[in-house]
Coordinates of C-alpha atoms and ligand atoms in Angstrom, one line a residue:
X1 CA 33.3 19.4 10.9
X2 CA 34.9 17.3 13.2
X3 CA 38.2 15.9 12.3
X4 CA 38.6 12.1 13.8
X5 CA 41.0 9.3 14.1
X6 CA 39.3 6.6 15.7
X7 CA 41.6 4.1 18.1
X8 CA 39.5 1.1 18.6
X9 CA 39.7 -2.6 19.5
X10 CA 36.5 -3.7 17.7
X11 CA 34.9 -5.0 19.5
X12 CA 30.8 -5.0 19.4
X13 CA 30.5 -1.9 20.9
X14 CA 33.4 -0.8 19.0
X15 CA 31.4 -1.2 15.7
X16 CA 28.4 0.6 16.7
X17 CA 30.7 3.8 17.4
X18 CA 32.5 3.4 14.2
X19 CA 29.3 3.6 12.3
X20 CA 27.8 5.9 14.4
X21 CA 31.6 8.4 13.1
X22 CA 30.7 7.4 9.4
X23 CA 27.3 7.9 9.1
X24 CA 27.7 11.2 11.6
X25 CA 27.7 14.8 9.1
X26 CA 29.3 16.7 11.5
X27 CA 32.3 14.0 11.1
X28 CA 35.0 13.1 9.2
X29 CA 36.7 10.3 9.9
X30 CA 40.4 10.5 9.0
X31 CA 41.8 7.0 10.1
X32 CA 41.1 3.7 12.3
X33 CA 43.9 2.7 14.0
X34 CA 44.1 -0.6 16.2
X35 CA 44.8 -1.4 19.1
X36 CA 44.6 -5.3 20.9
X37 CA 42.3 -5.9 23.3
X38 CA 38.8 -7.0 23.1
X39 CA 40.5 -9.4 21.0
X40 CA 44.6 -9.5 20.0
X41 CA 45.1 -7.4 17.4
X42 CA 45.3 -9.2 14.6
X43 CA 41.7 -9.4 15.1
X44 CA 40.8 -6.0 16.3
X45 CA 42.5 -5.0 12.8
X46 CA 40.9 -8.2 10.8
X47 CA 37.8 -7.1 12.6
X48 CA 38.1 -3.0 11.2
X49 CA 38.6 -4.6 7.6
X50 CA 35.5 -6.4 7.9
X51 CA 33.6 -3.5 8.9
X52 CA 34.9 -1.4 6.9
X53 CA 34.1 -3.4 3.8
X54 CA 30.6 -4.2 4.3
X55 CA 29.7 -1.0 5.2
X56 CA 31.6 0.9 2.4
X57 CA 34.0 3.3 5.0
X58 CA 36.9 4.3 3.2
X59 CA 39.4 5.8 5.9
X60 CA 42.7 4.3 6.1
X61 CA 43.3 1.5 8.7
X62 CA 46.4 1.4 10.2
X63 CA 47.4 -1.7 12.5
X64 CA 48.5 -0.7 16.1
X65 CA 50.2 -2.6 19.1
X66 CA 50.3 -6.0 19.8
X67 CA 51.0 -5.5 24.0
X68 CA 51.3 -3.0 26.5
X69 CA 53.8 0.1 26.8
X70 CA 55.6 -1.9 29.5
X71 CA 56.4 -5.4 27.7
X72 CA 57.1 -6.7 31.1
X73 CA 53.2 -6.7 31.8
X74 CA 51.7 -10.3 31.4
X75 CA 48.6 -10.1 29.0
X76 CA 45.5 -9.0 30.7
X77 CA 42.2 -10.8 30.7
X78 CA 40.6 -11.7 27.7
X79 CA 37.5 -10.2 26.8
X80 CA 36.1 -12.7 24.7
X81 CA 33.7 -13.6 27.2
X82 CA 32.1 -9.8 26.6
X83 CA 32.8 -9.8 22.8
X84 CA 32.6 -13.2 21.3
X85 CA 36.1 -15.0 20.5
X86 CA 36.1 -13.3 16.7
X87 CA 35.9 -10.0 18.7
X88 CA 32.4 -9.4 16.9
X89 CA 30.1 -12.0 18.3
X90 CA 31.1 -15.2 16.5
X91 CA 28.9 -14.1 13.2
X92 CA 31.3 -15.9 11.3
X93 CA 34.1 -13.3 10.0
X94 CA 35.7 -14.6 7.2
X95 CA 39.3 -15.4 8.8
X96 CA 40.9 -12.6 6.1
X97 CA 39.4 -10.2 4.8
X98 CA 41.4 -8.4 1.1
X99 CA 41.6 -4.8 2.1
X100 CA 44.4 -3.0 1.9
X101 CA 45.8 -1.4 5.6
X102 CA 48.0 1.6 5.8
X103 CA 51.6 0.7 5.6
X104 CA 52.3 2.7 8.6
X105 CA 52.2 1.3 12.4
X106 CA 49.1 3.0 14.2
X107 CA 51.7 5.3 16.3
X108 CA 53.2 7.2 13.1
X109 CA 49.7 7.2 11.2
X110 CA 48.5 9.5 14.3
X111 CA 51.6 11.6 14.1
X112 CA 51.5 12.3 10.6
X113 CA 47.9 12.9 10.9
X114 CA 48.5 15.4 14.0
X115 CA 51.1 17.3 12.0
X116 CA 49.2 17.4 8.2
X117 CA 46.0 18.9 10.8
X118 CA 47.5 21.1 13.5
X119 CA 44.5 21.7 16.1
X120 CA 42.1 20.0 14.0
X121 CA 42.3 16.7 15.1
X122 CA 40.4 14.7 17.6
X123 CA 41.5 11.3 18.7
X124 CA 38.6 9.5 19.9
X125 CA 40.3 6.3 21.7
X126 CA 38.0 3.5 23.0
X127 CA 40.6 0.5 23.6
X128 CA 43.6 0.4 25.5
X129 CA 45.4 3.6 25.0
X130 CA 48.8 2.2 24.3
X131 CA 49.0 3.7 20.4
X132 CA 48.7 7.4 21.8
X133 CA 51.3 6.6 24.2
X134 CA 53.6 5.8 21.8
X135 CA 52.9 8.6 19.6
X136 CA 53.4 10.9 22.6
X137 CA 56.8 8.9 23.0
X138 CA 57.9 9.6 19.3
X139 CA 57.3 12.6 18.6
X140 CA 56.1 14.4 22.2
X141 CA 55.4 17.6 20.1
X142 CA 52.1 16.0 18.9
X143 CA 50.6 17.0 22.6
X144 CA 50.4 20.8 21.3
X145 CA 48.7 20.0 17.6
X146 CA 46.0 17.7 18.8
X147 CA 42.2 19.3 19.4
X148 CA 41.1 16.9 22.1
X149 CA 41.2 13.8 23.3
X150 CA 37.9 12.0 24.2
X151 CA 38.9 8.4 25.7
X152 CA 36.1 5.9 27.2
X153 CA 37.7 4.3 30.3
X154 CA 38.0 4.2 33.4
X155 CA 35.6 4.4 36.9
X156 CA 35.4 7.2 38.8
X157 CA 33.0 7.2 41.7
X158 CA 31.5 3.8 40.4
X159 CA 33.0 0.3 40.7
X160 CA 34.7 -1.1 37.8
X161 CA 34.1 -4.0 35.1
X162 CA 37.5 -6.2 35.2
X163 CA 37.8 -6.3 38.7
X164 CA 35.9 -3.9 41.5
X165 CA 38.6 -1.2 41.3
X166 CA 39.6 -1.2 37.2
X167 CA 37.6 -0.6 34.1
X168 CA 38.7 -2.7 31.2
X169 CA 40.0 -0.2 28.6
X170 CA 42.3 1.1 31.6
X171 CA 43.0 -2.3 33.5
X172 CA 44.5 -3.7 30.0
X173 CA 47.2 -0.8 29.8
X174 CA 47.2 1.3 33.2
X175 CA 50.8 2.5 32.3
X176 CA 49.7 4.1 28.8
X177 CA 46.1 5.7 30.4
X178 CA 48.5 7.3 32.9
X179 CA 50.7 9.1 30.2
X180 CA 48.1 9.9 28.2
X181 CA 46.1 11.9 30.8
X182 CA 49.3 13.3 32.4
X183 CA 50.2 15.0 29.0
X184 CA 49.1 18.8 28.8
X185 CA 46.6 18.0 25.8
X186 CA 42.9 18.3 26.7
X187 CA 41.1 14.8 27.5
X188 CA 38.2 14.6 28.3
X189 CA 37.2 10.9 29.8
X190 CA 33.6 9.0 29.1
X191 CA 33.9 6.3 31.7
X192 CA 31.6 3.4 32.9
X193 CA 29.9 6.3 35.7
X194 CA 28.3 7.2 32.4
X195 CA 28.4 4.5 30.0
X196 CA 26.8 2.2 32.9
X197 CA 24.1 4.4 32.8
X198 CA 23.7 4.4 29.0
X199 CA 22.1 1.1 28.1
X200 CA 20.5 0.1 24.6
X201 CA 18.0 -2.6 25.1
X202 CA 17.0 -5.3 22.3
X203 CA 14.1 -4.0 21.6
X204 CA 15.3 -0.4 20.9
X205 CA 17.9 -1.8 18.1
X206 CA 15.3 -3.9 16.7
X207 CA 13.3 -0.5 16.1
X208 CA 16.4 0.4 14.7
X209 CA 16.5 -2.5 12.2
X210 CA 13.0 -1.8 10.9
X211 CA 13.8 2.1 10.1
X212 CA 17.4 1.4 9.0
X213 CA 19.3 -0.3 6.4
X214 CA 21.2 -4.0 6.2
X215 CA 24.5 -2.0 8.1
X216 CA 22.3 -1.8 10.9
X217 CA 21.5 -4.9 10.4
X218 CA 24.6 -6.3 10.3
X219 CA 25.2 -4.6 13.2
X220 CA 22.2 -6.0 15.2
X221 CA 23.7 -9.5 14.4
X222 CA 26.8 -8.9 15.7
X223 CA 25.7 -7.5 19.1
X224 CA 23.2 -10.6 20.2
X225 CA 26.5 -12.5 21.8
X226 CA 27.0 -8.9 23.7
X227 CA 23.6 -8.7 25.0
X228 CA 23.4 -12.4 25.7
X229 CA 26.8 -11.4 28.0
X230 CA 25.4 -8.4 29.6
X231 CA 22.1 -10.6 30.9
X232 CA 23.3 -13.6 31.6
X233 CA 26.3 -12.0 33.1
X234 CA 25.7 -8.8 34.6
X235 CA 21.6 -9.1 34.8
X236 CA 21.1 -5.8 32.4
X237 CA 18.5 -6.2 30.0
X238 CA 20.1 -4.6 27.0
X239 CA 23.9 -3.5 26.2
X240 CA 26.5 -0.6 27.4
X241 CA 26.7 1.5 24.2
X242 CA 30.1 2.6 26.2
X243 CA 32.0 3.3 23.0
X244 CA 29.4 5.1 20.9
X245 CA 28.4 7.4 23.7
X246 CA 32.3 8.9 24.0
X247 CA 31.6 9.7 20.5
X248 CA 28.5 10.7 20.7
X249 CA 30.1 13.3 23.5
X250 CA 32.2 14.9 20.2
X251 CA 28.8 16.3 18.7
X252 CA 26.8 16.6 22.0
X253 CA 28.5 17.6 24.7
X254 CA 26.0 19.3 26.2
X255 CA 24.6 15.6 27.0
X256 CA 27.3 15.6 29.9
X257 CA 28.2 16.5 33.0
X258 CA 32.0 17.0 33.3
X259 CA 34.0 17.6 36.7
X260 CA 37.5 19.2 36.0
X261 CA 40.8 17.7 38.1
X262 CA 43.7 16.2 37.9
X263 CA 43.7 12.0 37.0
X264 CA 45.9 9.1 38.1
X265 CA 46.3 5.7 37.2
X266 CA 47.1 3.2 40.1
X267 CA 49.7 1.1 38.5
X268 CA 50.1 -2.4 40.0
X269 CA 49.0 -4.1 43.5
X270 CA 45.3 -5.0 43.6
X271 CA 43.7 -2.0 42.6
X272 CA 45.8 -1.9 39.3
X273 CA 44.1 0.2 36.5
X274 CA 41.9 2.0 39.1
X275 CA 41.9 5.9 37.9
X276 CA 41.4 8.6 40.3
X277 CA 40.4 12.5 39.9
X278 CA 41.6 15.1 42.6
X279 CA 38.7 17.5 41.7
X280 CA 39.8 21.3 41.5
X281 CA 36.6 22.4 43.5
X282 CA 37.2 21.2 46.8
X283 CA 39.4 19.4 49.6
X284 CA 43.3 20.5 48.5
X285 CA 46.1 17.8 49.0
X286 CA 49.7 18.8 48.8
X287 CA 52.5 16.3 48.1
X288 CA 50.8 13.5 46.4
X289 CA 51.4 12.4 42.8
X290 CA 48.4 14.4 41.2
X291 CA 50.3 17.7 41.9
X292 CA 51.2 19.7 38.5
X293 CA 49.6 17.1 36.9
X294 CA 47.3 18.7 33.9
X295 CA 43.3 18.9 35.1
X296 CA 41.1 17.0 32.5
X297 CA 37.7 16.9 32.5
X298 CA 35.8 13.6 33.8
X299 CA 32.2 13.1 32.5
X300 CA 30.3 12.1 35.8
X301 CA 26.5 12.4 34.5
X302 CA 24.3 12.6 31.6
X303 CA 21.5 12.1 29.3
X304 CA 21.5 8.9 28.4
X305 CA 18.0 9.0 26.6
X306 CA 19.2 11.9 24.3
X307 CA 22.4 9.8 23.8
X308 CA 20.3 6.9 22.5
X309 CA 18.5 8.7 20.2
X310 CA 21.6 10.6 18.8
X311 CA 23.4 7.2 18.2
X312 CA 19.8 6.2 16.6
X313 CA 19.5 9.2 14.5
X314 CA 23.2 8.9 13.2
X315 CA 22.8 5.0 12.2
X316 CA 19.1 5.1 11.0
X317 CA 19.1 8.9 9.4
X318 CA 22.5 10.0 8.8
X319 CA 24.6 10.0 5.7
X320 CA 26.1 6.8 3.4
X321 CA 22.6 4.6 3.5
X322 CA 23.1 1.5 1.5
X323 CA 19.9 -0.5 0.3
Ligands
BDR401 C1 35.4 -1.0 27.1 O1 36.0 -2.2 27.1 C2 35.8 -2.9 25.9 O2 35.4 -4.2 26.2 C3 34.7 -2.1 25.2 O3 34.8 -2.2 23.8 C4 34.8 -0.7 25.7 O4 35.7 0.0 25.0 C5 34.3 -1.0 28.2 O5 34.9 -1.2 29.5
CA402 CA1 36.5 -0.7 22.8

């Protein structure tokens, strides 16, 4: 069993992910913490509740940060344009929603977490990654009791999705992405040079309507504003599963290619948020900033059929069906 704490900014692709970690039986999903982004995070959080409630997940949600590690950074682009300005496709989510959220901020939720699970847990962060970064600035220790980290972000040897250099989840808090995969902790990063490649079409969630039950298609509701975006805007016919396929990487990593080295964040000028991997295989450079650094693993390929069909058989197949 996999032990998760999911850091999201839901976020339509968000949502798919975090039913794809509930309805999963190979996971158990510890926690949601939240993260602005897609949307601010009152609405990332608002968002979780929501989800959460209709589709009868019972995992704490705890409400993280509001802005980037470095205050001093102006607010990044919104994403509203991608994701709808509710965050989940202007379906019309009730503006509160009565559940309950951990009384914790998101930071100390992962740090207890970390510390009641030594080397079971996996944080599985698909927003920016400012909540991890200040856990790792509370309590530093934490690095040595977590399992893995799998992030989606960033753009390796492919161009990025805020500007040409920067992918969004990196490009919204480049400071935090750099901390978190300059910690010795294994992280393992599912970035657009996969997720571009992983693409769910209409008509293959429609399938998944007819076979599943009304979470999927709640789900399908919410993503039609996404897959509008992605074809009006970027001339795909069908949407980036981007967050779903980082976790679909927990339970089938064998889907994925992954190239070991150390990784940067450019932090400011025009190339802000761009990440970089000095490969170990390869050209050697001495004296730049990626020496000592900690090699993490970058997935650069993979199967993106077999992807599909695992987010498929989770959703469609896997456990807390509702009629
Ligand atoms: C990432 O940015 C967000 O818009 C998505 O939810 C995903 O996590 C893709 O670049
Ligand atoms: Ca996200």
């Amino acid at each position: 069993m996999h032990k998760v704490i999911f850091d999201t900014d839901p976020g339509v692709d968000d949502a798919m992910a975090l039913l794809f970690l509930h309805r999963h039986p190979e996971i158990d999903l510890l926690g949601v913490t939240t993260v602005f982004g897609n949307v601010g995070v009152d609405l990332t959080t608002r968002n979780a509740q929501f989800l959460h409630k209709e589709w009868g997940i019972s995992a704490p949600i705890a409400k993280g940060a509001a802005q980037t590690i470095d205050p001093s950074r102006r607010d990044d682009r919104a994403a509203s344009v991608v994701h709808g300005a509710d965050g989940l496709g202007n379906i019309g989510v009730p503006e509160t929603v009565d559940l309950p959220l951990d009384p914790r901020p998101a930071y100390q939720f992962i740090i207890d977490t970390v510390r009641a699970n030594p080397g079971e847990v996996t944080l599985v962060a698909v927003g920016r990654m400012t909540n991890l970064a200040l856990a790792l600035r509370a309590d530093p220790e934490i690095a040595g009791l977590v399992k893995e980290v799998v992030v989606m972000g960033g753009a390796f040897d492919v161009i990025g999705n805020v500007t040409p250099a920067a992918e969004a989840n990196i490009h919204g808090d480049p400071e935090a992405a750099d901390i978190i995969f300059t910690t010795p902790w294994k992280v393992t990063i599912v970035g657009l040079d996969v997720t571009m490649k992983t693409i769910m079409t209409a008509e293959y969630l429609d399938v998944m309507v007819k076979s599943g039950d009304r979470s999927v298609k709640l789900l399908s509701d919410l993503s039609q504003y996404y897959i509008d975006f992605y074809k009006s805007r970027v001339g795909i016919a069908g949407m980036a599963v981007h967050d779903s396929t980082a976790c679909v990487y927990l339970v089938r990593p064998d889907l994925f290619t992954l190239r070991g080295g150390a990784v940067r964040v450019v932090c400011g000028g025009i190339a802000d948020g761009a990440t970089i991997q000095a490969p170990d295989q390869g050209r050697k450079f001495t004296g730049s900033p990626w020496d000592g650094q900690p090699s993490q693993w970058v997935c650069t390929d993979v199967r993106s059929e077999e992807v599909l069909e695992a987010i498929r058989a989770a959703l469609v197949d896997g456990r807390h069906s509702v009629a």
